[in-house]
């Protein structure tokens, strides 16, 4: 059996003998771009039913279908980690979404802060990036993408059982070193909070410090761009509390 | 005294009263793009003499000069961390260079591996990116950029006192968890080694495992892109052995 090299995210249920139609875009990619055809084996996942080896049974210009052969990986519950981030310039927001999926985030929550650049967050585009990144990195889950909400409103309704790892660039000596904080933290869900390029306002920083569930950390002496801070904080969480242990 | 918001990397020596000419590109940026002029205060650094507050004393269309007023930060020796990376597609290589500077790498060493994409590595372009990223992130050093060399040749001449943190995606159960490895490691210089998109060949992986100075680590259960793996490994090193503690 040849090893399946292509991995596709689908919406349909997966199970032994299940037939799965391809979207027009997937058919174009598989048969037009990759030049595959009937008999090609592909890996399928949908975020719920694990990963399945499937075989192309119908190949057309704009359509196609596969049949599930056998389960290759069972669905697993990933570490419970959210990313709260202020949308930045498009290319860097795309990058944050891609990297969050690679780093196993289960929910992407854009937040509007005092210094957030006003560019609109496109949830549908972000969802498409999540699917592509999940296909690429072998993830079994699809991170949920939420609509952007004001940070204030999010904090007012926050479940205090979910701690927030807050990358506070301006906190200097007051903040914890992230590795030590995470190494000593007990179990439970977390979120990482990253600000926009201009950081947080003084009012936001004062307010964040009033919450016991918010844990400010310093990410070193250099000024990290928003997407670097996001990737660094998610990495440290996975290494200490997530599935990199 | 207004806070200087612009930070420029220059080649000239810096010291009290020192006059520093601007390059044509810097003059264009400062006076054309940013609309600044005589009297504007700017931060200067050159990778050797700390950081200085300076004032514009001459402003022309294609030239200009500043005079150093006072030192704002003394030159500091950064943690001794190199990044060995296989050049990937241009945008992602640019990204690796930018992030390596933000994460305090002191030397960027491109390596040619069995599966390295053959695109040429432009050392001059990478050096320009290093300067831009250092201006942006507040770094005091300028990471050295080396020409690309074959991985084999680099390993044959390697100083065994510098340990290599090797992100080995295919090692599965054989590799250490990175946080635990780095938390227990003693002092001394390190390098991070990241492969190209296709990973390392079996021959390379066998050879790397023969060296006592090479420490393979697993960066979680998902397949990270090269630039994600670089950023994650550098983050973990800084958090445990570098200047994020």
Tab-separated table of C-alpha atoms in Angstrom:
chain	number	residue	atom	x	y	z
A	1	UNK	CA	0.000	0.000	0.000
A	2	UNK	CA	1.497	3.321	-1.069
A	3	UNK	CA	1.715	5.925	1.676
A	4	UNK	CA	-0.933	8.602	1.294
A	5	UNK	CA	0.772	11.967	1.005
A	6	UNK	CA	-2.240	14.194	0.564
A	7	UNK	CA	-4.404	15.067	3.530
A	8	UNK	CA	-7.804	16.698	3.098
A	9	UNK	CA	-10.230	18.282	5.517
A	10	UNK	CA	-13.884	17.452	4.755
A	11	UNK	CA	-17.250	18.203	6.346
A	12	UNK	CA	-18.932	14.804	5.921
A	13	UNK	CA	-18.968	12.035	8.549
A	14	UNK	CA	-16.147	9.493	8.175
A	15	UNK	CA	-16.477	5.760	8.755
A	16	UNK	CA	-15.674	2.398	7.156
A	17	UNK	CA	-17.098	2.246	3.622
A	18	UNK	CA	-18.402	5.829	3.838
A	19	UNK	CA	-18.476	7.676	0.523
A	20	UNK	CA	-17.206	11.270	0.690
A	21	UNK	CA	-17.784	13.790	-2.115
A	22	UNK	CA	-15.095	16.382	-2.862
A	23	UNK	CA	-15.763	20.092	-3.186
A	24	UNK	CA	-15.019	21.714	-6.542
A	25	UNK	CA	-11.846	23.264	-5.101
A	26	UNK	CA	-10.657	19.932	-3.718
A	27	UNK	CA	-11.350	18.155	-7.023
A	28	UNK	CA	-9.407	20.851	-8.876
A	29	UNK	CA	-6.485	20.535	-6.440
A	30	UNK	CA	-6.392	16.742	-6.433
A	31	UNK	CA	-6.972	16.036	-10.124
A	32	UNK	CA	-5.909	19.282	-11.815
A	33	UNK	CA	-2.971	20.500	-9.735
A	34	UNK	CA	-1.664	17.237	-8.245
A	35	UNK	CA	-2.610	15.127	-11.310
A	36	UNK	CA	-4.028	12.319	-9.209
A	37	UNK	CA	-6.922	10.081	-10.281
A	38	UNK	CA	-9.065	7.053	-9.440
A	39	UNK	CA	-7.236	4.732	-7.044
A	40	UNK	CA	-5.124	7.424	-5.351
A	41	UNK	CA	-5.089	7.118	-1.591
A	42	UNK	CA	-5.658	10.196	0.519
A	43	UNK	CA	-5.987	10.883	4.237
A	44	UNK	CA	-9.253	12.493	5.375
A	45	UNK	CA	-10.268	14.170	8.630
A	46	UNK	CA	-13.198	16.334	9.683
A	47	UNK	CA	-12.277	17.417	13.208
A	48	UNK	CA	-14.604	14.799	14.799
A	49	UNK	CA	-14.114	11.273	13.453
A	50	UNK	CA	-10.349	10.762	13.557
A	51	UNK	CA	-8.235	10.323	10.423
A	52	UNK	CA	-9.129	7.886	7.637
A	53	UNK	CA	-7.314	6.414	4.684
A	54	UNK	CA	-9.573	6.804	1.664
A	55	UNK	CA	-9.360	5.968	-2.027
A	56	UNK	CA	-10.499	8.060	-4.959
A	57	UNK	CA	-13.460	6.312	-6.620
A	58	UNK	CA	-14.563	9.097	-8.940
A	59	UNK	CA	-12.421	11.808	-10.536
A	60	UNK	CA	-13.858	14.615	-12.646
A	61	UNK	CA	-12.810	18.102	-13.585
A	62	UNK	CA	-14.975	19.759	-10.968
A	63	UNK	CA	-16.091	16.877	-8.809
A	64	UNK	CA	-14.979	13.618	-7.354
A	65	UNK	CA	-15.577	11.157	-4.548
A	66	UNK	CA	-13.612	8.976	-2.180
A	67	UNK	CA	-14.433	5.888	-0.149
A	68	UNK	CA	-13.095	5.475	3.394
A	69	UNK	CA	-10.940	2.357	3.771
A	70	UNK	CA	-9.658	2.300	7.348
A	71	UNK	CA	-9.081	4.560	10.321
A	72	UNK	CA	-5.434	5.614	10.642
A	73	UNK	CA	-5.731	7.692	13.837
A	74	UNK	CA	-8.468	7.938	16.450
A	75	UNK	CA	-9.902	11.310	17.329
A	76	UNK	CA	-8.063	12.740	20.327
A	77	UNK	CA	-8.929	15.584	22.658
A	78	UNK	CA	-6.221	18.225	22.337
A	79	UNK	CA	-4.930	20.396	25.199
A	80	UNK	CA	-7.468	23.116	26.012
A	81	UNK	CA	-5.717	26.292	24.826
A	82	UNK	CA	-7.266	29.415	23.311
A	83	UNK	CA	-5.542	32.321	21.618
A	84	UNK	CA	-6.873	35.856	22.152
A	85	UNK	CA	-5.199	38.189	19.686
A	86	UNK	CA	-5.688	41.676	18.297
A	87	UNK	CA	-5.948	41.556	14.489
A	88	UNK	CA	-2.855	43.109	12.895
A	89	UNK	CA	-1.920	43.609	9.229
A	90	UNK	CA	-3.378	40.945	6.953
A	91	UNK	CA	-0.215	38.940	6.237
A	92	UNK	CA	0.716	38.865	9.909
A	93	UNK	CA	-2.822	37.918	10.983
A	94	UNK	CA	-2.757	35.065	8.442
A	95	UNK	CA	0.531	34.010	9.957
A	96	UNK	CA	-0.876	34.054	13.506
A	97	UNK	CA	-3.779	31.834	12.387
A	98	UNK	CA	-1.491	29.346	10.593
A	99	UNK	CA	0.936	29.109	13.525
A	100	UNK	CA	-1.849	28.827	16.119
A	101	UNK	CA	-3.117	25.727	14.293
A	102	UNK	CA	0.377	24.214	14.104
A	103	UNK	CA	0.722	24.882	17.830
A	104	UNK	CA	-2.554	23.134	18.671
A	105	UNK	CA	-4.814	26.033	19.642
A	106	UNK	CA	-8.476	24.944	19.968
A	107	UNK	CA	-10.093	28.404	19.682
A	108	UNK	CA	-9.030	31.612	17.967
A	109	UNK	CA	-10.664	34.671	19.516
A	110	UNK	CA	-9.845	38.042	17.897
A	111	UNK	CA	-10.104	40.903	20.398
A	112	UNK	CA	-10.529	44.611	19.761
A	113	UNK	CA	-8.278	46.680	22.015
A	114	UNK	CA	-7.627	50.407	22.396
A	115	UNK	CA	-4.735	50.299	19.932
A	116	UNK	CA	-6.108	47.645	17.579
A	117	UNK	CA	-5.631	48.569	13.966
A	118	UNK	CA	-9.120	49.053	12.547
A	119	UNK	CA	-8.769	46.581	9.673
A	120	UNK	CA	-11.704	44.203	9.622
A	121	UNK	CA	-11.215	40.607	10.715
A	122	UNK	CA	-12.538	38.170	8.119
A	123	UNK	CA	-13.773	35.145	10.004
A	124	UNK	CA	-14.494	33.159	6.812
A	125	UNK	CA	-10.942	33.702	5.546
A	126	UNK	CA	-9.508	32.700	8.908
A	127	UNK	CA	-11.597	29.520	8.896
A	128	UNK	CA	-10.240	28.611	5.466
A	129	UNK	CA	-6.688	29.168	6.763
A	130	UNK	CA	-7.414	26.966	9.756
A	131	UNK	CA	-8.477	24.108	7.457
A	132	UNK	CA	-5.412	24.487	5.221
A	133	UNK	CA	-3.028	24.628	8.162
A	134	UNK	CA	-4.683	21.605	9.788
A	135	UNK	CA	-4.347	19.612	6.529
A	136	UNK	CA	-0.664	20.549	6.384
A	137	UNK	CA	0.376	19.945	9.996
A	138	UNK	CA	-1.539	16.738	10.670
A	139	UNK	CA	-3.891	18.202	13.276
A	140	UNK	CA	-7.019	16.179	14.033
A	141	UNK	CA	-9.061	19.090	15.346
A	142	UNK	CA	-10.221	22.247	13.620
A	143	UNK	CA	-9.703	25.305	15.784
A	144	UNK	CA	-12.933	27.283	16.222
A	145	UNK	CA	-12.756	30.845	14.921
A	146	UNK	CA	-14.865	33.467	16.701
A	147	UNK	CA	-15.933	36.924	15.572
A	148	UNK	CA	-13.892	39.806	16.939
A	149	UNK	CA	-15.178	41.206	20.255
A	150	UNK	CA	-14.038	44.116	22.434
A	151	UNK	CA	-11.526	42.972	25.056
A	152	UNK	CA	-13.533	44.683	27.823
A	153	UNK	CA	-16.670	42.730	27.021
A	154	UNK	CA	-14.736	39.459	26.831
A	155	UNK	CA	-13.124	40.016	30.236
A	156	UNK	CA	-16.427	40.993	31.871
A	157	UNK	CA	-17.923	37.601	30.962
A	158	UNK	CA	-14.755	35.528	31.420
A	159	UNK	CA	-14.886	32.164	33.196
A	160	UNK	CA	-12.215	32.639	35.899
A	161	UNK	CA	-11.352	28.916	35.754
A	162	UNK	CA	-9.583	29.575	32.433
A	163	UNK	CA	-6.319	31.369	33.226
A	164	UNK	CA	-4.934	33.939	30.794
A	165	UNK	CA	-1.227	34.038	29.980
A	166	UNK	CA	-0.778	37.714	29.130
A	167	UNK	CA	2.285	38.784	27.170
A	168	UNK	CA	2.737	42.225	28.746
A	169	UNK	CA	5.648	43.920	27.021
A	170	UNK	CA	5.598	47.008	29.214
A	171	UNK	CA	5.451	45.318	32.601
A	172	UNK	CA	9.233	45.063	32.951
A	173	UNK	CA	10.271	43.848	36.414
A	174	UNK	CA	6.711	43.195	37.598
A	175	UNK	CA	6.074	40.199	35.352
A	176	UNK	CA	6.887	36.536	35.834
A	177	UNK	CA	9.354	34.603	33.700
A	178	UNK	CA	7.050	32.429	31.565
A	179	UNK	CA	8.862	29.083	31.897
A	180	UNK	CA	8.875	29.245	35.707
A	181	UNK	CA	5.233	30.341	35.888
A	182	UNK	CA	4.021	27.587	33.561
A	183	UNK	CA	6.200	24.887	35.109
A	184	UNK	CA	4.575	25.541	38.513
A	185	UNK	CA	0.977	25.992	37.297
A	186	UNK	CA	-1.534	23.255	38.066
A	187	UNK	CA	-3.838	21.615	35.499
A	188	UNK	CA	-6.733	23.434	33.831
A	189	UNK	CA	-7.596	25.393	30.705
A	190	UNK	CA	-5.668	28.477	29.571
A	191	UNK	CA	-5.766	31.235	26.990
A	192	UNK	CA	-2.844	33.261	25.641
A	193	UNK	CA	-3.505	37.018	25.221
A	194	UNK	CA	-1.451	39.036	22.704
A	195	UNK	CA	-1.897	42.730	21.960
A	196	UNK	CA	-1.605	44.690	18.707
A	197	UNK	CA	1.674	46.232	17.459
A	198	UNK	CA	1.200	49.267	19.719
A	199	UNK	CA	0.711	47.135	22.835
A	200	UNK	CA	-1.999	47.715	25.424
A	201	UNK	CA	-3.140	51.106	26.726
A	202	UNK	CA	-2.422	52.071	30.337
A	203	UNK	CA	-6.132	51.716	31.138
A	204	UNK	CA	-6.203	48.199	29.671
A	205	UNK	CA	-3.071	47.236	31.539
A	206	UNK	CA	-4.435	48.495	34.852
A	207	UNK	CA	-7.693	46.631	34.274
A	208	UNK	CA	-5.975	43.362	33.273
A	209	UNK	CA	-3.969	43.456	36.490
A	210	UNK	CA	-7.157	43.483	38.588
A	211	UNK	CA	-8.089	39.930	37.517
A	212	UNK	CA	-6.701	36.975	39.450
A	213	UNK	CA	-7.015	34.757	36.371
A	214	UNK	CA	-4.676	36.997	34.344
A	215	UNK	CA	-0.988	36.069	34.618
A	216	UNK	CA	1.355	38.684	33.100
A	217	UNK	CA	4.630	37.362	31.700
A	218	UNK	CA	7.652	39.034	30.116
A	219	UNK	CA	8.919	37.553	26.857
A	220	UNK	CA	12.522	38.717	27.131
A	221	UNK	CA	14.309	42.064	26.774
A	222	UNK	CA	13.618	42.665	23.074
A	223	UNK	CA	10.351	44.033	21.682
A	224	UNK	CA	8.592	41.156	19.931
A	225	UNK	CA	6.179	41.708	17.075
A	226	UNK	CA	2.638	40.534	17.814
A	227	UNK	CA	2.959	37.307	15.823
A	228	UNK	CA	6.315	36.463	17.421
A	229	UNK	CA	4.873	36.961	20.894
A	230	UNK	CA	1.886	34.756	20.011
A	231	UNK	CA	4.068	31.947	18.716
A	232	UNK	CA	6.485	32.194	21.658
A	233	UNK	CA	3.754	32.163	24.325
A	234	UNK	CA	1.924	29.237	22.670
A	235	UNK	CA	5.201	27.304	22.407
A	236	UNK	CA	5.979	27.773	26.092
A	237	UNK	CA	2.484	26.680	27.064
A	238	UNK	CA	2.654	23.514	24.936
A	239	UNK	CA	6.131	22.680	26.250
A	240	UNK	CA	5.083	23.013	29.890
A	241	UNK	CA	1.354	22.329	30.091
A	242	UNK	CA	0.358	20.917	26.705
A	243	UNK	CA	1.159	17.992	24.445
A	244	UNK	CA	4.908	18.627	23.958
A	245	UNK	CA	5.841	17.066	27.289
B	1	UNK	CA	12.922	65.948	26.165
B	2	UNK	CA	10.651	64.216	23.662
B	3	UNK	CA	11.025	60.448	23.521
B	4	UNK	CA	12.922	59.296	20.446
B	5	UNK	CA	10.694	56.900	18.519
B	6	UNK	CA	12.930	56.163	15.562
B	7	UNK	CA	15.878	53.811	15.968
B	8	UNK	CA	18.574	53.531	13.312
B	9	UNK	CA	21.439	51.114	12.801
B	10	UNK	CA	24.643	52.815	11.603
B	11	UNK	CA	28.193	51.697	10.831
B	12	UNK	CA	30.136	54.611	12.363
B	13	UNK	CA	31.536	54.669	15.896
B	14	UNK	CA	29.216	56.228	18.499
B	15	UNK	CA	30.339	58.473	21.376
B	16	UNK	CA	29.551	61.795	23.041
B	17	UNK	CA	29.631	64.623	20.491
B	18	UNK	CA	30.303	62.189	17.626
B	19	UNK	CA	28.892	63.270	14.263
B	20	UNK	CA	27.203	60.470	12.296
B	21	UNK	CA	26.319	60.799	8.607
B	22	UNK	CA	23.173	59.108	7.289
B	23	UNK	CA	23.064	56.893	4.225
B	24	UNK	CA	20.929	58.025	1.317
B	25	UNK	CA	18.279	55.431	2.239
B	26	UNK	CA	18.216	56.559	5.863
B	27	UNK	CA	17.947	60.233	4.869
B	28	UNK	CA	15.059	59.358	2.552
B	29	UNK	CA	13.304	57.408	5.299
B	30	UNK	CA	13.819	60.018	8.021
B	31	UNK	CA	13.133	63.196	6.057
B	32	UNK	CA	11.034	61.981	3.116
B	33	UNK	CA	8.894	59.211	4.595
B	34	UNK	CA	8.759	60.198	8.277
B	35	UNK	CA	8.833	63.973	7.558
B	36	UNK	CA	11.374	64.650	10.303
B	37	UNK	CA	14.008	67.415	10.169
B	38	UNK	CA	16.761	69.248	12.061
B	39	UNK	CA	16.314	68.867	15.808
B	40	UNK	CA	14.538	65.488	15.703
B	41	UNK	CA	15.914	63.046	18.225
B	42	UNK	CA	16.698	59.507	17.119
B	43	UNK	CA	18.234	56.450	18.775
B	44	UNK	CA	21.388	55.065	17.154
B	45	UNK	CA	23.224	51.764	17.600
B	46	UNK	CA	25.955	49.991	15.666
B	47	UNK	CA	26.228	46.615	17.360
B	48	UNK	CA	29.339	47.649	19.348
B	49	UNK	CA	28.982	50.975	21.193
B	50	UNK	CA	25.639	50.681	22.987
B	51	UNK	CA	22.634	52.836	22.121
B	52	UNK	CA	22.815	56.633	21.854
B	53	UNK	CA	20.319	59.442	21.751
B	54	UNK	CA	21.264	61.663	18.802
B	55	UNK	CA	19.859	64.790	17.241
B	56	UNK	CA	19.513	65.608	13.542
B	57	UNK	CA	21.916	68.472	12.708
B	58	UNK	CA	21.651	68.346	8.923
B	59	UNK	CA	18.663	67.265	6.822
B	60	UNK	CA	18.764	67.056	3.037
B	61	UNK	CA	16.904	65.132	0.378
B	62	UNK	CA	19.589	62.483	0.020
B	63	UNK	CA	21.863	63.117	2.952
B	64	UNK	CA	21.869	64.148	6.535
B	65	UNK	CA	23.842	63.984	9.773
B	66	UNK	CA	23.238	63.499	13.466
B	67	UNK	CA	25.217	64.326	16.585
B	68	UNK	CA	25.332	61.914	19.514
B	69	UNK	CA	24.001	63.464	22.741
B	70	UNK	CA	24.096	60.785	25.416
B	71	UNK	CA	24.266	57.028	25.837
B	72	UNK	CA	20.871	55.480	26.586
B	73	UNK	CA	21.961	51.825	26.957
B	74	UNK	CA	25.386	50.274	27.409
B	75	UNK	CA	26.488	47.536	25.038
B	76	UNK	CA	25.662	44.144	26.523
B	77	UNK	CA	26.870	40.693	25.640
B	78	UNK	CA	23.820	38.653	24.560
B	79	UNK	CA	23.337	34.937	25.234
B	80	UNK	CA	25.512	32.873	22.897
B	81	UNK	CA	22.985	31.233	20.562
B	82	UNK	CA	23.360	30.402	16.882
B	83	UNK	CA	20.704	29.317	14.407
B	84	UNK	CA	21.561	26.714	11.764
B	85	UNK	CA	18.749	26.582	9.228
B	86	UNK	CA	18.161	25.231	5.740
B	87	UNK	CA	17.045	28.029	3.409
B	88	UNK	CA	13.386	27.596	2.444
B	89	UNK	CA	11.138	29.692	0.214
B	90	UNK	CA	12.052	33.358	0.151
B	91	UNK	CA	9.201	34.749	2.271
B	92	UNK	CA	9.693	32.074	4.898
B	93	UNK	CA	13.483	32.527	4.962
B	94	UNK	CA	12.967	36.285	5.445
B	95	UNK	CA	10.659	35.423	8.287
B	96	UNK	CA	13.223	33.110	9.917
B	97	UNK	CA	15.839	35.894	9.762
B	98	UNK	CA	13.483	38.507	11.254
B	99	UNK	CA	12.346	36.218	14.068
B	100	UNK	CA	15.871	35.029	14.859
B	101	UNK	CA	16.873	38.649	15.469
B	102	UNK	CA	13.838	39.277	17.688
B	103	UNK	CA	14.751	36.130	19.606
B	104	UNK	CA	18.348	37.258	20.176
B	105	UNK	CA	20.331	34.937	17.902
B	106	UNK	CA	23.973	36.036	17.550
B	107	UNK	CA	24.805	34.109	14.356
B	108	UNK	CA	22.699	32.939	11.415
B	109	UNK	CA	24.282	30.003	9.626
B	110	UNK	CA	22.432	28.675	6.555
B	111	UNK	CA	23.096	24.977	5.978
B	112	UNK	CA	22.681	22.925	2.819
B	113	UNK	CA	21.093	19.559	3.547
B	114	UNK	CA	20.051	16.614	1.388
B	115	UNK	CA	16.537	17.966	0.986
B	116	UNK	CA	17.362	21.688	0.934
B	117	UNK	CA	15.470	23.517	-1.739
B	118	UNK	CA	18.098	24.740	-4.190
B	119	UNK	CA	17.123	28.416	-4.075
B	120	UNK	CA	20.180	30.557	-3.496
B	121	UNK	CA	20.680	32.181	-0.108
B	122	UNK	CA	21.329	35.914	-0.473
B	123	UNK	CA	23.647	36.876	2.369
B	124	UNK	CA	23.451	40.617	1.573
B	125	UNK	CA	19.645	40.561	1.685
B	126	UNK	CA	19.698	38.650	4.962
B	127	UNK	CA	22.129	41.186	6.443
B	128	UNK	CA	19.778	44.013	5.484
B	129	UNK	CA	16.901	42.152	7.148
B	130	UNK	CA	18.994	41.679	10.273
B	131	UNK	CA	19.591	45.438	10.502
B	132	UNK	CA	15.907	46.271	9.984
B	133	UNK	CA	14.756	43.715	12.537
B	134	UNK	CA	17.353	44.924	15.071
B	135	UNK	CA	16.179	48.534	14.609
B	136	UNK	CA	12.597	47.409	15.180
B	137	UNK	CA	13.031	45.126	18.191
B	138	UNK	CA	15.545	47.165	20.177
B	139	UNK	CA	18.411	44.673	19.880
B	140	UNK	CA	21.887	46.051	20.646
B	141	UNK	CA	23.784	43.439	18.643
B	142	UNK	CA	23.717	42.655	14.949
B	143	UNK	CA	23.542	38.932	14.299
B	144	UNK	CA	26.352	37.777	12.007
B	145	UNK	CA	25.153	36.199	8.766
B	146	UNK	CA	27.314	33.478	7.242
B	147	UNK	CA	27.357	32.057	3.729
B	148	UNK	CA	25.511	28.778	3.279
B	149	UNK	CA	27.673	25.675	3.852
B	150	UNK	CA	26.957	21.952	3.527
B	151	UNK	CA	25.763	20.492	6.840
B	152	UNK	CA	28.335	17.672	6.585
B	153	UNK	CA	31.250	20.085	6.377
B	154	UNK	CA	29.916	22.176	9.252
B	155	UNK	CA	29.569	19.125	11.505
B	156	UNK	CA	33.049	17.829	10.626
B	157	UNK	CA	34.640	21.048	11.931
B	158	UNK	CA	32.209	21.630	14.811
B	159	UNK	CA	33.504	22.735	18.228
B	160	UNK	CA	31.942	20.083	20.512
B	161	UNK	CA	31.697	22.632	23.353
B	162	UNK	CA	28.747	24.217	21.490
B	163	UNK	CA	25.759	21.912	21.881
B	164	UNK	CA	23.203	21.614	19.099
B	165	UNK	CA	19.485	21.541	19.871
B	166	UNK	CA	18.198	19.529	16.929
B	167	UNK	CA	14.503	19.701	16.072
B	168	UNK	CA	14.103	16.144	14.774
B	169	UNK	CA	10.536	15.705	13.584
B	170	UNK	CA	10.919	12.049	12.705
B	171	UNK	CA	12.516	10.857	15.936
B	172	UNK	CA	9.202	10.197	17.683
B	173	UNK	CA	9.676	8.405	20.986
B	174	UNK	CA	13.478	8.576	20.905
B	175	UNK	CA	13.741	12.353	21.426
B	176	UNK	CA	13.758	14.407	24.600
B	177	UNK	CA	11.028	16.856	25.560
B	178	UNK	CA	12.703	20.227	24.962
B	179	UNK	CA	11.681	22.011	28.183
B	180	UNK	CA	13.016	19.216	30.389
B	181	UNK	CA	16.269	18.915	28.408
B	182	UNK	CA	16.987	22.642	28.503
B	183	UNK	CA	15.954	23.069	32.144
B	184	UNK	CA	18.561	20.477	33.146
B	185	UNK	CA	21.368	21.590	30.804
B	186	UNK	CA	24.376	23.358	32.291
B	187	UNK	CA	25.827	26.664	31.048
B	188	UNK	CA	27.606	27.039	27.717
B	189	UNK	CA	26.962	28.033	24.117
B	190	UNK	CA	24.294	26.388	21.938
B	191	UNK	CA	23.031	26.319	18.381
B	192	UNK	CA	19.538	25.400	17.177
B	193	UNK	CA	19.386	23.206	14.032
B	194	UNK	CA	16.271	23.275	11.817
B	195	UNK	CA	15.857	21.312	8.592
B	196	UNK	CA	14.099	22.203	5.346
B	197	UNK	CA	10.400	21.507	4.668
B	198	UNK	CA	11.158	17.905	3.741
B	199	UNK	CA	13.072	17.251	6.967
B	200	UNK	CA	16.405	15.442	7.155
B	201	UNK	CA	17.372	12.363	5.148
B	202	UNK	CA	17.880	9.041	6.916
B	203	UNK	CA	21.636	9.325	6.315
B	204	UNK	CA	21.722	12.786	7.892
B	205	UNK	CA	19.657	11.644	10.839
B	206	UNK	CA	21.913	8.650	11.458
B	207	UNK	CA	25.007	10.855	11.273
B	208	UNK	CA	23.571	13.545	13.581
B	209	UNK	CA	22.882	10.883	16.203
B	210	UNK	CA	26.556	9.885	16.316
B	211	UNK	CA	27.602	13.243	17.831
B	212	UNK	CA	27.475	13.712	21.593
B	213	UNK	CA	27.004	17.465	21.145
B	214	UNK	CA	23.774	16.970	19.187
B	215	UNK	CA	20.618	16.830	21.349
B	216	UNK	CA	17.504	15.736	19.425
B	217	UNK	CA	14.212	17.103	20.685
B	218	UNK	CA	10.599	16.592	19.626
B	219	UNK	CA	8.487	19.707	19.144
B	220	UNK	CA	5.094	18.134	19.793
B	221	UNK	CA	2.801	15.797	17.847
B	222	UNK	CA	1.982	18.111	14.914
B	223	UNK	CA	4.265	18.666	11.919
B	224	UNK	CA	5.714	22.165	12.248
B	225	UNK	CA	6.830	24.190	9.258
B	226	UNK	CA	10.531	25.046	9.258
B	227	UNK	CA	10.027	28.625	10.432
B	228	UNK	CA	7.643	27.540	13.205
B	229	UNK	CA	10.152	24.967	14.452
B	230	UNK	CA	12.936	27.595	14.405
B	231	UNK	CA	10.906	30.105	16.382
B	232	UNK	CA	9.692	27.481	18.866
B	233	UNK	CA	13.174	26.048	19.541
B	234	UNK	CA	14.723	29.525	19.935
B	235	UNK	CA	11.907	30.526	22.322
B	236	UNK	CA	12.460	27.476	24.507
B	237	UNK	CA	16.205	28.099	24.623
B	238	UNK	CA	15.768	31.760	25.617
B	239	UNK	CA	13.173	30.872	28.258
B	240	UNK	CA	15.399	28.233	29.865
B	241	UNK	CA	18.992	29.153	29.116
B	242	UNK	CA	18.933	32.687	27.695
B	243	UNK	CA	17.838	36.164	28.667
B	244	UNK	CA	14.132	35.472	29.283
B	245	UNK	CA	14.715	34.047	32.743
